[in-house]
Amino acid sequence: MQSDCLALASWRARPRSFVALMGLYESNFVRLGWLVDLDRRPSGVLHSRVPGDCELVFSVNCISPHTTMAKMTYRLAGPNPCVETGGHDSPDLELRIYHDARLVEAVAWQGEQGHTVLQRLQRRAERELDQRWARNSMLNKWLEYCSERGHRLVRAGR
């Protein structure tokens, strides 16, 4: 397993700067790689189910020579004690994978978030750089959480 702690950070990178944000995108690429083989260019819809956690769904929307657009979400089937509303997909992140640069960017959060912590984070991010930091910090932590829970994304039926 590749470790994101070996990703080089520029000595010029200030916290919450653009340069540091690119380091976060690099870490996102490594962490997403823990869940799915990015060198094989994922396609279609991939799923992961582990005991005691929600179903993780990764669906590829668009593939180009150097990038892949995908959506990653938890499929919430019903009431969940951690989420105020159930029966929907959350957090429903749209991702852009830059295969040549080995970066992953969370480009959008779809709709209004159901969890109050995510709602506060979404409202607090006002400037574009702040919005990117909020989305991608959340993605980074979520990818680590999913990996620790044992998620591995595969095609249905495998």
Coordinates of C-alpha atoms in Angstrom, one line a residue:
M1 CA 0.0 0.0 0.0
Q2 CA 1.3 3.4 -0.9
S3 CA 1.6 5.9 1.9
D4 CA 0.6 9.6 1.5
C5 CA 3.0 10.6 4.3
L6 CA 5.8 10.3 1.7
A7 CA 4.2 13.0 -0.5
L8 CA 6.7 15.9 -0.7
A9 CA 5.4 19.3 0.4
S10 CA 7.1 22.4 -0.8
W11 CA 8.9 24.4 1.8
R12 CA 7.1 27.4 0.4
A13 CA 3.6 25.9 1.0
R14 CA 1.7 27.9 3.6
P15 CA -1.3 26.3 5.3
R16 CA -4.4 26.8 3.2
S17 CA -2.4 28.1 0.3
F18 CA -2.8 27.0 -3.3
V19 CA 0.5 25.0 -3.1
A20 CA -0.6 23.2 0.0
L21 CA -4.0 22.5 -1.7
M22 CA -2.1 20.7 -4.5
G23 CA -0.4 18.6 -1.8
L24 CA -3.9 17.7 -0.4
Y25 CA -5.0 16.7 -3.9
E26 CA -1.9 14.4 -4.1
S27 CA -2.8 12.9 -0.8
N28 CA -6.4 12.3 -2.0
F29 CA -5.0 10.4 -5.0
V30 CA -3.0 8.1 -2.8
R31 CA -5.9 7.5 -0.4
L32 CA -8.4 6.9 -3.2
G33 CA -5.9 4.4 -4.5
W34 CA -6.3 2.5 -1.2
L35 CA -9.9 1.9 -2.2
V36 CA -9.7 1.4 -6.0
D37 CA -6.8 0.7 -8.5
L38 CA -6.5 4.0 -10.2
D39 CA -3.7 2.8 -12.5
R40 CA -6.4 0.5 -14.2
R41 CA -8.7 3.5 -14.9
P42 CA -11.9 2.6 -13.1
S43 CA -15.1 2.6 -15.1
G44 CA -18.8 2.0 -14.5
V45 CA -20.2 1.7 -11.0
L46 CA -18.1 0.2 -8.2
H47 CA -19.4 -0.8 -4.7
S48 CA -18.0 -1.7 -1.3
R49 CA -19.9 -3.2 1.6
V50 CA -18.4 -3.9 5.0
P51 CA -20.1 -5.0 8.2
G52 CA -21.2 -2.1 10.4
D53 CA -20.9 0.6 7.7
C54 CA -23.0 2.1 4.9
E55 CA -22.6 0.9 1.3
L56 CA -19.9 2.9 -0.5
V57 CA -20.7 3.7 -4.2
F58 CA -18.2 5.0 -6.8
S59 CA -19.6 5.8 -10.2
V60 CA -17.6 7.0 -13.2
N61 CA -19.4 9.6 -15.2
C62 CA -16.8 10.7 -17.9
I63 CA -13.4 9.4 -19.0
S64 CA -10.9 11.4 -21.1
P65 CA -7.3 10.7 -21.9
H66 CA -5.9 12.3 -18.7
T67 CA -8.9 12.7 -16.4
T68 CA -11.8 10.8 -15.0
M69 CA -15.0 12.4 -13.5
A70 CA -16.7 10.3 -10.8
K71 CA -19.1 10.5 -8.0
M72 CA -18.5 8.9 -4.6
T73 CA -21.2 8.6 -2.0
Y74 CA -22.6 6.5 0.8
R75 CA -25.9 4.8 0.0
L76 CA -28.1 5.4 3.0
A77 CA -31.0 2.9 2.9
G78 CA -32.9 4.2 5.9
P79 CA -32.7 5.9 9.2
N80 CA -29.1 6.3 10.4
P81 CA -28.2 7.5 13.9
C82 CA -25.3 9.6 12.5
V83 CA -27.4 11.4 9.9
E84 CA -30.6 13.4 10.5
T85 CA -32.2 12.3 7.3
G86 CA -32.1 8.8 5.7
G87 CA -32.9 7.1 2.4
H88 CA -30.5 9.1 0.2
D89 CA -26.9 9.4 -0.9
S90 CA -24.6 11.4 1.3
P91 CA -22.1 13.1 1.2
D92 CA -22.4 12.7 -2.6
L93 CA -19.0 14.2 -3.8
E94 CA -18.1 14.8 -7.4
L95 CA -14.4 14.0 -8.0
R96 CA -12.0 14.8 -10.8
I97 CA -9.1 12.4 -11.1
Y98 CA -6.0 13.7 -12.8
H99 CA -4.2 10.5 -13.9
D100 CA -1.2 12.2 -15.4
A101 CA -0.6 14.4 -12.4
R102 CA -1.7 11.8 -9.9
L103 CA -4.1 14.2 -8.1
V104 CA -7.8 13.9 -7.0
E105 CA -9.9 16.9 -6.5
A106 CA -13.4 17.0 -4.9
V107 CA -15.0 19.6 -7.3
A108 CA -18.5 19.7 -5.8
W109 CA -20.8 18.7 -3.0
Q110 CA -24.1 17.8 -4.6
G111 CA -27.1 19.6 -3.0
E112 CA -27.6 20.4 0.6
Q113 CA -25.8 18.1 3.1
G114 CA -27.9 16.1 5.5
H115 CA -25.5 16.0 8.3
T116 CA -25.3 19.2 10.5
V117 CA -21.5 19.2 10.7
L118 CA -21.2 19.1 6.9
Q119 CA -23.8 21.8 6.6
R120 CA -21.8 24.1 8.8
L121 CA -18.6 23.3 6.9
Q122 CA -20.4 24.1 3.6
R123 CA -21.8 27.4 4.8
R124 CA -18.4 28.5 6.4
A125 CA -16.5 28.1 3.1
E126 CA -17.0 31.4 1.5
R127 CA -14.0 32.1 -0.9
E128 CA -13.2 29.7 -3.7
L129 CA -9.9 28.6 -2.1
D130 CA -11.8 28.0 1.2
Q131 CA -14.5 26.0 -0.6
R132 CA -11.8 23.8 -2.2
W133 CA -10.1 23.3 1.2
A134 CA -13.4 22.4 2.9
R135 CA -14.4 19.8 0.2
N136 CA -11.0 18.3 -0.2
S137 CA -10.1 18.1 3.5
M138 CA -13.5 16.3 4.0
L139 CA -12.7 13.9 1.1
N140 CA -9.2 13.2 2.5
K141 CA -10.5 12.3 6.0
W142 CA -13.4 10.3 4.5
L143 CA -11.0 8.3 2.3
E144 CA -8.9 7.4 5.3
Y145 CA -12.0 6.4 7.3
C146 CA -13.3 4.2 4.5
S147 CA -9.9 2.5 4.2
E148 CA -9.7 1.9 7.9
R149 CA -13.2 0.4 7.8
G150 CA -12.0 -2.1 5.2
H151 CA -13.8 -0.7 2.1
R152 CA -12.4 -1.8 -1.3
L153 CA -14.4 -0.7 -4.4
V154 CA -15.2 -3.5 -6.9
R155 CA -17.9 -4.1 -9.6
A156 CA -21.1 -5.5 -8.3
G157 CA -21.2 -9.3 -8.4
R158 CA -17.5 -9.8 -7.5

